[in-house]
Amino acid sequence: MPVKAITSQDWDKVTSSEKFMVVNFSAKRCGFCMALDPLYSRLADSYEGRLTFAKMMVDENQDTARRAGIEGTPTLKFYCKGREVGEHVGYAIEPALRKKIDEMLAEMEACYSNSTPLKATQAA
């Protein structure tokens, strides 16, 4: 499955999604980000159906990246039911990223089965 490109306008989809999601916060002039791209695409194919892979370019989405707590690129953030459950900062080789993703999937499964969805409170 291809990596979904997202922008600040799509951020609500991440924070309201019931699906397990990983977002790659990347930058145009980041050599490690460019090196990670083909690996990230392979991982998206490998984990298809279990985890949604998205990518946000921080250059064009600085406010959202700041709100997400991004301090450097590349940064992978993992989400379950709109909640951040973990992150990986920097480039890593494939076995290390697979290990991190598998750990995060276990965390997400616990999150999914042991929590209720976040709902916006309605104004009275």
mmCIF file of N, CA and C in Angstrom:
data_model
loop_
_atom_site.group_PDB
_atom_site.id
_atom_site.type_symbol
_atom_site.label_atom_id
_atom_site.label_comp_id
_atom_site.label_asym_id
_atom_site.label_seq_id
_atom_site.Cartn_x
_atom_site.Cartn_y
_atom_site.Cartn_z
ATOM 1 N N MET A 1 0.855 -1.176 0.000
ATOM 2 C CA MET A 1 0.000 0.000 0.000
ATOM 3 C C MET A 1 0.896 1.233 0.000
ATOM 4 N N PRO A 2 0.590 2.201 -0.824
ATOM 5 C CA PRO A 2 1.436 3.393 -0.865
ATOM 6 C C PRO A 2 1.318 4.217 0.412
ATOM 7 N N VAL A 3 2.376 4.973 0.668
ATOM 8 C CA VAL A 3 2.398 5.896 1.801
ATOM 9 C C VAL A 3 1.479 7.068 1.460
ATOM 10 N N LYS A 4 0.609 7.438 2.407
ATOM 11 C CA LYS A 4 -0.321 8.552 2.197
ATOM 12 C C LYS A 4 0.370 9.867 2.545
ATOM 13 N N ALA A 5 0.398 10.791 1.596
ATOM 14 C CA ALA A 5 0.910 12.131 1.868
ATOM 15 C C ALA A 5 -0.183 12.899 2.597
ATOM 16 N N ILE A 6 0.166 13.498 3.728
ATOM 17 C CA ILE A 6 -0.817 14.275 4.485
ATOM 18 C C ILE A 6 -0.300 15.684 4.728
ATOM 19 N N THR A 7 -1.228 16.586 4.959
ATOM 20 C CA THR A 7 -0.910 17.981 5.246
ATOM 21 C C THR A 7 -1.618 18.376 6.541
ATOM 22 N N SER A 8 -1.438 19.612 6.917
ATOM 23 C CA SER A 8 -2.113 20.116 8.119
ATOM 24 C C SER A 8 -3.627 19.977 8.001
ATOM 25 N N GLN A 9 -4.161 20.113 6.780
ATOM 26 C CA GLN A 9 -5.603 19.986 6.582
ATOM 27 C C GLN A 9 -6.078 18.561 6.849
ATOM 28 N N ASP A 10 -5.190 17.587 6.714
ATOM 29 C CA ASP A 10 -5.537 16.186 6.950
ATOM 30 C C ASP A 10 -5.307 15.742 8.392
ATOM 31 N N TRP A 11 -4.741 16.614 9.220
ATOM 32 C CA TRP A 11 -4.314 16.202 10.554
ATOM 33 C C TRP A 11 -5.460 15.651 11.389
ATOM 34 N N ASP A 12 -6.663 16.184 11.203
ATOM 35 C CA ASP A 12 -7.823 15.670 11.937
ATOM 36 C C ASP A 12 -8.065 14.193 11.640
ATOM 37 N N LYS A 13 -7.729 13.745 10.423
ATOM 38 C CA LYS A 13 -7.879 12.332 10.082
ATOM 39 C C LYS A 13 -6.950 11.463 10.914
ATOM 40 N N VAL A 14 -5.763 11.975 11.224
ATOM 41 C CA VAL A 14 -4.826 11.223 12.060
ATOM 42 C C VAL A 14 -5.337 11.170 13.492
ATOM 43 N N THR A 15 -5.747 12.309 13.996
ATOM 44 C CA THR A 15 -6.138 12.382 15.398
ATOM 45 C C THR A 15 -7.522 11.813 15.680
ATOM 46 N N SER A 16 -8.281 11.510 14.627
ATOM 47 C CA SER A 16 -9.595 10.905 14.852
ATOM 48 C C SER A 16 -9.690 9.486 14.290
ATOM 49 N N SER A 17 -8.613 8.983 13.749
ATOM 50 C CA SER A 17 -8.646 7.668 13.106
ATOM 51 C C SER A 17 -8.741 6.541 14.126
ATOM 52 N N GLU A 18 -9.527 5.549 13.798
ATOM 53 C CA GLU A 18 -9.612 4.328 14.607
ATOM 54 C C GLU A 18 -8.513 3.344 14.195
ATOM 55 N N LYS A 19 -7.850 3.617 13.083
ATOM 56 C CA LYS A 19 -6.813 2.728 12.572
ATOM 57 C C LYS A 19 -5.484 3.003 13.263
ATOM 58 N N PHE A 20 -4.645 1.980 13.286
ATOM 59 C CA PHE A 20 -3.276 2.160 13.754
ATOM 60 C C PHE A 20 -2.535 2.929 12.661
ATOM 61 N N MET A 21 -1.770 3.945 13.051
ATOM 62 C CA MET A 21 -1.137 4.804 12.067
ATOM 63 C C MET A 21 0.267 5.186 12.506
ATOM 64 N N VAL A 22 1.167 5.272 11.532
ATOM 65 C CA VAL A 22 2.497 5.816 11.756
ATOM 66 C C VAL A 22 2.674 6.969 10.775
ATOM 67 N N VAL A 23 3.180 8.093 11.285
ATOM 68 C CA VAL A 23 3.404 9.270 10.453
ATOM 69 C C VAL A 23 4.889 9.563 10.436
ATOM 70 N N ASN A 24 5.439 9.662 9.235
ATOM 71 C CA ASN A 24 6.830 10.030 9.026
ATOM 72 C C ASN A 24 6.876 11.539 8.820
ATOM 73 N N PHE A 25 7.426 12.250 9.783
ATOM 74 C CA PHE A 25 7.623 13.690 9.650
ATOM 75 C C PHE A 25 8.980 13.880 8.991
ATOM 76 N N SER A 26 8.960 14.463 7.796
ATOM 77 C CA SER A 26 10.140 14.534 6.954
ATOM 78 C C SER A 26 10.377 15.972 6.500
ATOM 79 N N ALA A 27 11.578 16.224 5.947
ATOM 80 C CA ALA A 27 11.907 17.550 5.435
ATOM 81 C C ALA A 27 12.640 17.422 4.101
ATOM 82 N N LYS A 28 12.463 18.412 3.244
ATOM 83 C CA LYS A 28 13.046 18.376 1.900
ATOM 84 C C LYS A 28 14.568 18.301 1.911
ATOM 85 N N ARG A 29 15.210 19.030 2.776
ATOM 86 C CA ARG A 29 16.680 19.113 2.759
ATOM 87 C C ARG A 29 17.333 18.175 3.768
ATOM 88 N N CYS A 30 16.620 17.160 4.169
ATOM 89 C CA CYS A 30 17.105 16.210 5.174
ATOM 90 C C CYS A 30 17.616 14.957 4.461
ATOM 91 N N GLY A 31 18.923 14.757 4.474
ATOM 92 C CA GLY A 31 19.512 13.593 3.820
ATOM 93 C C GLY A 31 19.033 12.280 4.412
ATOM 94 N N PHE A 32 18.903 12.231 5.735
ATOM 95 C CA PHE A 32 18.420 11.013 6.380
ATOM 96 C C PHE A 32 16.968 10.731 6.000
ATOM 97 N N CYS A 33 16.187 11.788 5.809
ATOM 98 C CA CYS A 33 14.788 11.623 5.370
ATOM 99 C C CYS A 33 14.739 10.993 3.978
ATOM 100 N N MET A 34 15.582 11.490 3.085
ATOM 101 C CA MET A 34 15.610 10.935 1.724
ATOM 102 C C MET A 34 16.072 9.480 1.746
ATOM 103 N N ALA A 35 17.016 9.170 2.607
ATOM 104 C CA ALA A 35 17.494 7.789 2.714
ATOM 105 C C ALA A 35 16.414 6.879 3.287
ATOM 106 N N LEU A 36 15.562 7.403 4.154
ATOM 107 C CA LEU A 36 14.508 6.611 4.782
ATOM 108 C C LEU A 36 13.341 6.329 3.838
ATOM 109 N N ASP A 37 13.098 7.194 2.861
ATOM 110 C CA ASP A 37 11.922 7.077 1.998
ATOM 111 C C ASP A 37 11.723 5.696 1.373
ATOM 112 N N PRO A 38 12.720 5.104 0.695
ATOM 113 C CA PRO A 38 12.467 3.788 0.087
ATOM 114 C C PRO A 38 12.194 2.699 1.123
ATOM 115 N N LEU A 39 12.875 2.764 2.248
ATOM 116 C CA LEU A 39 12.641 1.793 3.323
ATOM 117 C C LEU A 39 11.234 1.963 3.888
ATOM 118 N N TYR A 40 10.816 3.183 4.106
ATOM 119 C CA TYR A 40 9.486 3.467 4.639
ATOM 120 C C TYR A 40 8.408 2.930 3.693
ATOM 121 N N SER A 41 8.623 3.084 2.395
ATOM 122 C CA SER A 41 7.676 2.551 1.400
ATOM 123 C C SER A 41 7.624 1.025 1.444
ATOM 124 N N ARG A 42 8.776 0.370 1.570
ATOM 125 C CA ARG A 42 8.802 -1.096 1.686
ATOM 126 C C ARG A 42 8.079 -1.551 2.947
ATOM 127 N N LEU A 43 8.297 -0.842 4.039
ATOM 128 C CA LEU A 43 7.626 -1.194 5.294
ATOM 129 C C LEU A 43 6.112 -1.012 5.163
ATOM 130 N N ALA A 44 5.680 0.039 4.464
ATOM 131 C CA ALA A 44 4.244 0.254 4.238
ATOM 132 C C ALA A 44 3.641 -0.944 3.509
ATOM 133 N N ASP A 45 4.351 -1.458 2.515
ATOM 134 C CA ASP A 45 3.872 -2.639 1.793
ATOM 135 C C ASP A 45 3.850 -3.863 2.699
ATOM 136 N N SER A 46 4.876 -4.004 3.502
ATOM 137 C CA SER A 46 5.018 -5.173 4.361
ATOM 138 C C SER A 46 3.962 -5.229 5.471
ATOM 139 N N TYR A 47 3.558 -4.082 5.977
ATOM 140 C CA TYR A 47 2.590 -4.029 7.083
ATOM 141 C C TYR A 47 1.188 -3.658 6.611
ATOM 142 N N GLU A 48 0.946 -3.778 5.316
ATOM 143 C CA GLU A 48 -0.360 -3.430 4.759
ATOM 144 C C GLU A 48 -1.476 -4.192 5.480
ATOM 145 N N GLY A 49 -2.534 -3.473 5.811
ATOM 146 C CA GLY A 49 -3.666 -4.072 6.499
ATOM 147 C C GLY A 49 -3.535 -4.064 8.018
ATOM 148 N N ARG A 50 -2.336 -3.821 8.514
ATOM 149 C CA ARG A 50 -2.118 -3.795 9.958
ATOM 150 C C ARG A 50 -1.820 -2.392 10.477
ATOM 151 N N LEU A 51 -1.259 -1.557 9.607
ATOM 152 C CA LEU A 51 -0.796 -0.236 10.019
ATOM 153 C C LEU A 51 -0.865 0.688 8.808
ATOM 154 N N THR A 52 -1.413 1.880 8.987
ATOM 155 C CA THR A 52 -1.468 2.874 7.918
ATOM 156 C C THR A 52 -0.223 3.742 8.004
ATOM 157 N N PHE A 53 0.478 3.880 6.879
ATOM 158 C CA PHE A 53 1.696 4.688 6.809
ATOM 159 C C PHE A 53 1.376 6.011 6.133
ATOM 160 N N ALA A 54 1.746 7.116 6.777
ATOM 161 C CA ALA A 54 1.531 8.452 6.226
ATOM 162 C C ALA A 54 2.840 9.237 6.332
ATOM 163 N N LYS A 55 2.902 10.301 5.573
ATOM 164 C CA LYS A 55 4.097 11.154 5.580
ATOM 165 C C LYS A 55 3.666 12.608 5.526
ATOM 166 N N MET A 56 4.261 13.414 6.406
ATOM 167 C CA MET A 56 4.001 14.847 6.415
ATOM 168 C C MET A 56 5.320 15.585 6.250
ATOM 169 N N MET A 57 5.350 16.503 5.297
ATOM 170 C CA MET A 57 6.526 17.340 5.092
ATOM 171 C C MET A 57 6.445 18.526 6.058
ATOM 172 N N VAL A 58 7.417 18.608 6.944
ATOM 173 C CA VAL A 58 7.364 19.648 7.969
ATOM 174 C C VAL A 58 7.611 21.035 7.384
ATOM 175 N N ASP A 59 8.302 21.103 6.231
ATOM 176 C CA ASP A 59 8.573 22.401 5.610
ATOM 177 C C ASP A 59 7.283 23.154 5.316
ATOM 178 N N GLU A 60 6.274 22.439 4.822
ATOM 179 C CA GLU A 60 5.004 23.064 4.451
ATOM 180 C C GLU A 60 3.966 23.015 5.562
ATOM 181 N N ASN A 61 4.238 22.309 6.633
ATOM 182 C CA ASN A 61 3.244 22.097 7.698
ATOM 183 C C ASN A 61 3.869 22.352 9.072
ATOM 184 N N GLN A 62 4.542 23.475 9.192
ATOM 185 C CA GLN A 62 5.317 23.760 10.401
ATOM 186 C C GLN A 62 4.472 23.849 11.664
ATOM 187 N N ASP A 63 3.300 24.457 11.578
ATOM 188 C CA ASP A 63 2.461 24.590 12.776
ATOM 189 C C ASP A 63 2.021 23.221 13.292
ATOM 190 N N THR A 64 1.596 22.345 12.391
ATOM 191 C CA THR A 64 1.166 21.006 12.804
ATOM 192 C C THR A 64 2.349 20.214 13.352
ATOM 193 N N ALA A 65 3.485 20.308 12.689
ATOM 194 C CA ALA A 65 4.680 19.603 13.173
ATOM 195 C C ALA A 65 5.059 20.093 14.568
ATOM 196 N N ARG A 66 4.956 21.369 14.790
ATOM 197 C CA ARG A 66 5.269 21.934 16.113
ATOM 198 C C ARG A 66 4.285 21.409 17.157
ATOM 199 N N ARG A 67 2.985 21.391 16.811
ATOM 200 C CA ARG A 67 1.968 20.878 17.746
ATOM 201 C C ARG A 67 2.181 19.393 18.028
ATOM 202 N N ALA A 68 2.708 18.660 17.045
ATOM 203 C CA ALA A 68 2.976 17.231 17.237
ATOM 204 C C ALA A 68 4.277 16.990 18.007
ATOM 205 N N GLY A 69 4.996 18.056 18.312
ATOM 206 C CA GLY A 69 6.216 17.927 19.105
ATOM 207 C C GLY A 69 7.437 17.502 18.302
ATOM 208 N N ILE A 70 7.456 17.799 17.014
ATOM 209 C CA ILE A 70 8.581 17.414 16.172
ATOM 210 C C ILE A 70 9.728 18.385 16.390
ATOM 211 N N GLU A 71 10.875 17.834 16.776
ATOM 212 C CA GLU A 71 12.066 18.652 17.009
ATOM 213 C C GLU A 71 13.175 18.356 16.018
ATOM 214 N N GLY A 72 13.056 17.272 15.281
ATOM 215 C CA GLY A 72 14.054 16.908 14.282
ATOM 216 C C GLY A 72 13.460 15.932 13.295
ATOM 217 N N THR A 73 14.120 15.804 12.147
ATOM 218 C CA THR A 73 13.635 14.890 11.122
ATOM 219 C C THR A 73 14.738 13.916 10.751
ATOM 220 N N PRO A 74 14.371 12.731 10.336
ATOM 221 C CA PRO A 74 13.021 12.187 10.317
ATOM 222 C C PRO A 74 12.560 11.776 11.712
ATOM 223 N N THR A 75 11.278 11.892 11.948
ATOM 224 C CA THR A 75 10.647 11.406 13.167
ATOM 225 C C THR A 75 9.424 10.595 12.776
ATOM 226 N N LEU A 76 9.335 9.387 13.293
ATOM 227 C CA LEU A 76 8.152 8.550 13.103
ATOM 228 C C LEU A 76 7.341 8.601 14.387
ATOM 229 N N LYS A 77 6.063 8.933 14.272
ATOM 230 C CA LYS A 77 5.160 8.949 15.426
ATOM 231 C C LYS A 77 4.078 7.915 15.181
ATOM 232 N N PHE A 78 3.771 7.158 16.219
ATOM 233 C CA PHE A 78 2.794 6.069 16.145
ATOM 234 C C PHE A 78 1.529 6.487 16.891
ATOM 235 N N TYR A 79 0.368 6.237 16.262
ATOM 236 C CA TYR A 79 -0.909 6.659 16.818
ATOM 237 C C TYR A 79 -1.890 5.495 16.883
ATOM 238 N N CYS A 80 -2.663 5.461 17.968
ATOM 239 C CA CYS A 80 -3.751 4.510 18.169
ATOM 240 C C CYS A 80 -4.959 5.303 18.644
ATOM 241 N N LYS A 81 -6.063 5.186 17.915
ATOM 242 C CA LYS A 81 -7.276 5.933 18.270
ATOM 243 C C LYS A 81 -6.984 7.418 18.462
ATOM 244 N N GLY A 82 -6.103 7.958 17.633
ATOM 245 C CA GLY A 82 -5.772 9.371 17.702
ATOM 246 C C GLY A 82 -4.794 9.747 18.794
ATOM 247 N N ARG A 83 -4.354 8.779 19.576
ATOM 248 C CA ARG A 83 -3.406 9.051 20.659
ATOM 249 C C ARG A 83 -2.004 8.648 20.224
ATOM 250 N N GLU A 84 -1.038 9.471 20.520
ATOM 251 C CA GLU A 84 0.351 9.102 20.257
ATOM 252 C C GLU A 84 0.771 8.054 21.285
ATOM 253 N N VAL A 85 1.302 6.946 20.786
ATOM 254 C CA VAL A 85 1.742 5.875 21.689
ATOM 255 C C VAL A 85 3.242 5.634 21.627
ATOM 256 N N GLY A 86 3.939 6.321 20.734
ATOM 257 C CA GLY A 86 5.385 6.153 20.666
ATOM 258 C C GLY A 86 5.981 6.898 19.500
ATOM 259 N N GLU A 87 7.321 6.932 19.480
ATOM 260 C CA GLU A 87 8.014 7.600 18.393
ATOM 261 C C GLU A 87 9.388 6.993 18.181
ATOM 262 N N HIS A 88 9.920 7.254 17.015
ATOM 263 C CA HIS A 88 11.304 6.905 16.679
ATOM 264 C C HIS A 88 11.897 8.115 15.984
ATOM 265 N N VAL A 89 13.010 8.607 16.494
ATOM 266 C CA VAL A 89 13.648 9.784 15.921
ATOM 267 C C VAL A 89 14.928 9.360 15.219
ATOM 268 N N GLY A 90 15.086 9.825 13.973
ATOM 269 C CA GLY A 90 16.297 9.563 13.214
ATOM 270 C C GLY A 90 16.172 8.379 12.283
ATOM 271 N N TYR A 91 17.210 8.198 11.491
ATOM 272 C CA TYR A 91 17.263 7.091 10.544
ATOM 273 C C TYR A 91 17.658 5.821 11.284
ATOM 274 N N ALA A 92 17.196 4.688 10.792
ATOM 275 C CA ALA A 92 17.597 3.387 11.340
ATOM 276 C C ALA A 92 17.568 2.374 10.202
ATOM 277 N N ILE A 93 18.320 1.310 10.363
ATOM 278 C CA ILE A 93 18.314 0.253 9.359
ATOM 279 C C ILE A 93 17.028 -0.552 9.489
ATOM 280 N N GLU A 94 16.718 -1.314 8.451
ATOM 281 C CA GLU A 94 15.444 -2.013 8.380
ATOM 282 C C GLU A 94 15.161 -2.921 9.582
ATOM 283 N N PRO A 95 16.094 -3.772 10.019
ATOM 284 C CA PRO A 95 15.761 -4.628 11.174
ATOM 285 C C PRO A 95 15.398 -3.833 12.433
ATOM 286 N N ALA A 96 16.071 -2.721 12.646
ATOM 287 C CA ALA A 96 15.768 -1.893 13.825
ATOM 288 C C ALA A 96 14.380 -1.261 13.706
ATOM 289 N N LEU A 97 14.029 -0.800 12.516
ATOM 290 C CA LEU A 97 12.695 -0.209 12.336
ATOM 291 C C LEU A 97 11.598 -1.258 12.428
ATOM 292 N N ARG A 98 11.842 -2.443 11.889
ATOM 293 C CA ARG A 98 10.844 -3.519 12.013
ATOM 294 C C ARG A 98 10.618 -3.871 13.492
ATOM 295 N N LYS A 99 11.697 -3.920 14.245
ATOM 296 C CA LYS A 99 11.570 -4.220 15.677
ATOM 297 C C LYS A 99 10.739 -3.136 16.366
ATOM 298 N N LYS A 100 11.022 -1.879 16.065
ATOM 299 C CA LYS A 100 10.278 -0.771 16.663
ATOM 300 C C LYS A 100 8.805 -0.828 16.254
ATOM 301 N N ILE A 101 8.539 -1.082 14.976
ATOM 302 C CA ILE A 101 7.155 -1.155 14.498
ATOM 303 C C ILE A 101 6.424 -2.305 15.180
ATOM 304 N N ASP A 102 7.061 -3.455 15.298
ATOM 305 C CA ASP A 102 6.420 -4.593 15.957
ATOM 306 C C ASP A 102 6.119 -4.279 17.421
ATOM 307 N N GLU A 103 7.043 -3.605 18.100
ATOM 308 C CA GLU A 103 6.802 -3.189 19.491
ATOM 309 C C GLU A 103 5.622 -2.220 19.560
ATOM 310 N N MET A 104 5.577 -1.278 18.629
ATOM 311 C CA MET A 104 4.499 -0.296 18.625
ATOM 312 C C MET A 104 3.159 -0.940 18.270
ATOM 313 N N LEU A 105 3.158 -1.924 17.386
ATOM 314 C CA LEU A 105 1.910 -2.631 17.077
ATOM 315 C C LEU A 105 1.371 -3.329 18.319
ATOM 316 N N ALA A 106 2.252 -3.929 19.109
ATOM 317 C CA ALA A 106 1.812 -4.568 20.355
ATOM 318 C C ALA A 106 1.229 -3.519 21.305
ATOM 319 N N GLU A 107 1.881 -2.368 21.391
ATOM 320 C CA GLU A 107 1.388 -1.269 22.233
ATOM 321 C C GLU A 107 0.041 -0.765 21.721
ATOM 322 N N MET A 108 -0.095 -0.653 20.402
ATOM 323 C CA MET A 108 -1.339 -0.177 19.806
ATOM 324 C C MET A 108 -2.475 -1.162 20.036
ATOM 325 N N GLU A 109 -2.189 -2.445 19.947
ATOM 326 C CA GLU A 109 -3.230 -3.446 20.200
ATOM 327 C C GLU A 109 -3.719 -3.354 21.638
ATOM 328 N N ALA A 110 -2.798 -3.122 22.585
ATOM 329 C CA ALA A 110 -3.198 -2.926 23.978
ATOM 330 C C ALA A 110 -4.010 -1.640 24.115
ATOM 331 N N CYS A 111 -3.581 -0.590 23.446
ATOM 332 C CA CYS A 111 -4.305 0.684 23.462
ATOM 333 C C CYS A 111 -5.716 0.481 22.935
ATOM 334 N N TYR A 112 -5.831 -0.214 21.824
ATOM 335 C CA TYR A 112 -7.127 -0.390 21.175
ATOM 336 C C TYR A 112 -8.093 -1.181 22.049
ATOM 337 N N SER A 113 -7.595 -2.228 22.685
ATOM 338 C CA SER A 113 -8.486 -3.080 23.469
ATOM 339 C C SER A 113 -8.747 -2.548 24.883
ATOM 340 N N ASN A 114 -7.911 -1.633 25.354
ATOM 341 C CA ASN A 114 -8.031 -1.168 26.738
ATOM 342 C C ASN A 114 -8.411 0.300 26.873
ATOM 343 N N SER A 115 -8.896 0.918 25.801
ATOM 344 C CA SER A 115 -9.244 2.335 25.914
ATOM 345 C C SER A 115 -10.512 2.634 25.128
ATOM 346 N N THR A 116 -11.075 3.762 25.443
ATOM 347 C CA THR A 116 -12.245 4.237 24.719
ATOM 348 C C THR A 116 -11.811 5.364 23.793
ATOM 349 N N PRO A 117 -12.541 5.589 22.714
ATOM 350 C CA PRO A 117 -12.151 6.644 21.777
ATOM 351 C C PRO A 117 -12.279 8.019 22.411
ATOM 352 N N LEU A 118 -11.430 8.931 21.946
ATOM 353 C CA LEU A 118 -11.537 10.320 22.351
ATOM 354 C C LEU A 118 -12.693 10.936 21.583
ATOM 355 N N LYS A 119 -13.559 11.627 22.270
ATOM 356 C CA LYS A 119 -14.686 12.296 21.613
ATOM 357 C C LYS A 119 -14.632 13.775 21.971
ATOM 358 N N ALA A 120 -14.935 14.594 20.991
ATOM 359 C CA ALA A 120 -15.005 16.026 21.258
ATOM 360 C C ALA A 120 -16.197 16.304 22.150
ATOM 361 N N THR A 121 -15.999 17.110 23.145
ATOM 362 C CA THR A 121 -17.114 17.471 24.025
ATOM 363 C C THR A 121 -17.975 18.511 23.328
ATOM 364 N N GLN A 122 -19.245 18.348 23.484
ATOM 365 C CA GLN A 122 -20.172 19.289 22.842
ATOM 366 C C GLN A 122 -20.421 20.467 23.770
ATOM 367 N N ALA A 123 -20.524 21.620 23.177
ATOM 368 C CA ALA A 123 -20.823 22.830 23.958
ATOM 369 C C ALA A 123 -22.234 22.760 24.495
ATOM 370 N N ALA A 124 -22.407 23.187 25.717
ATOM 371 C CA ALA A 124 -23.736 23.138 26.344
ATOM 372 C C ALA A 124 -24.588 24.297 25.929
#
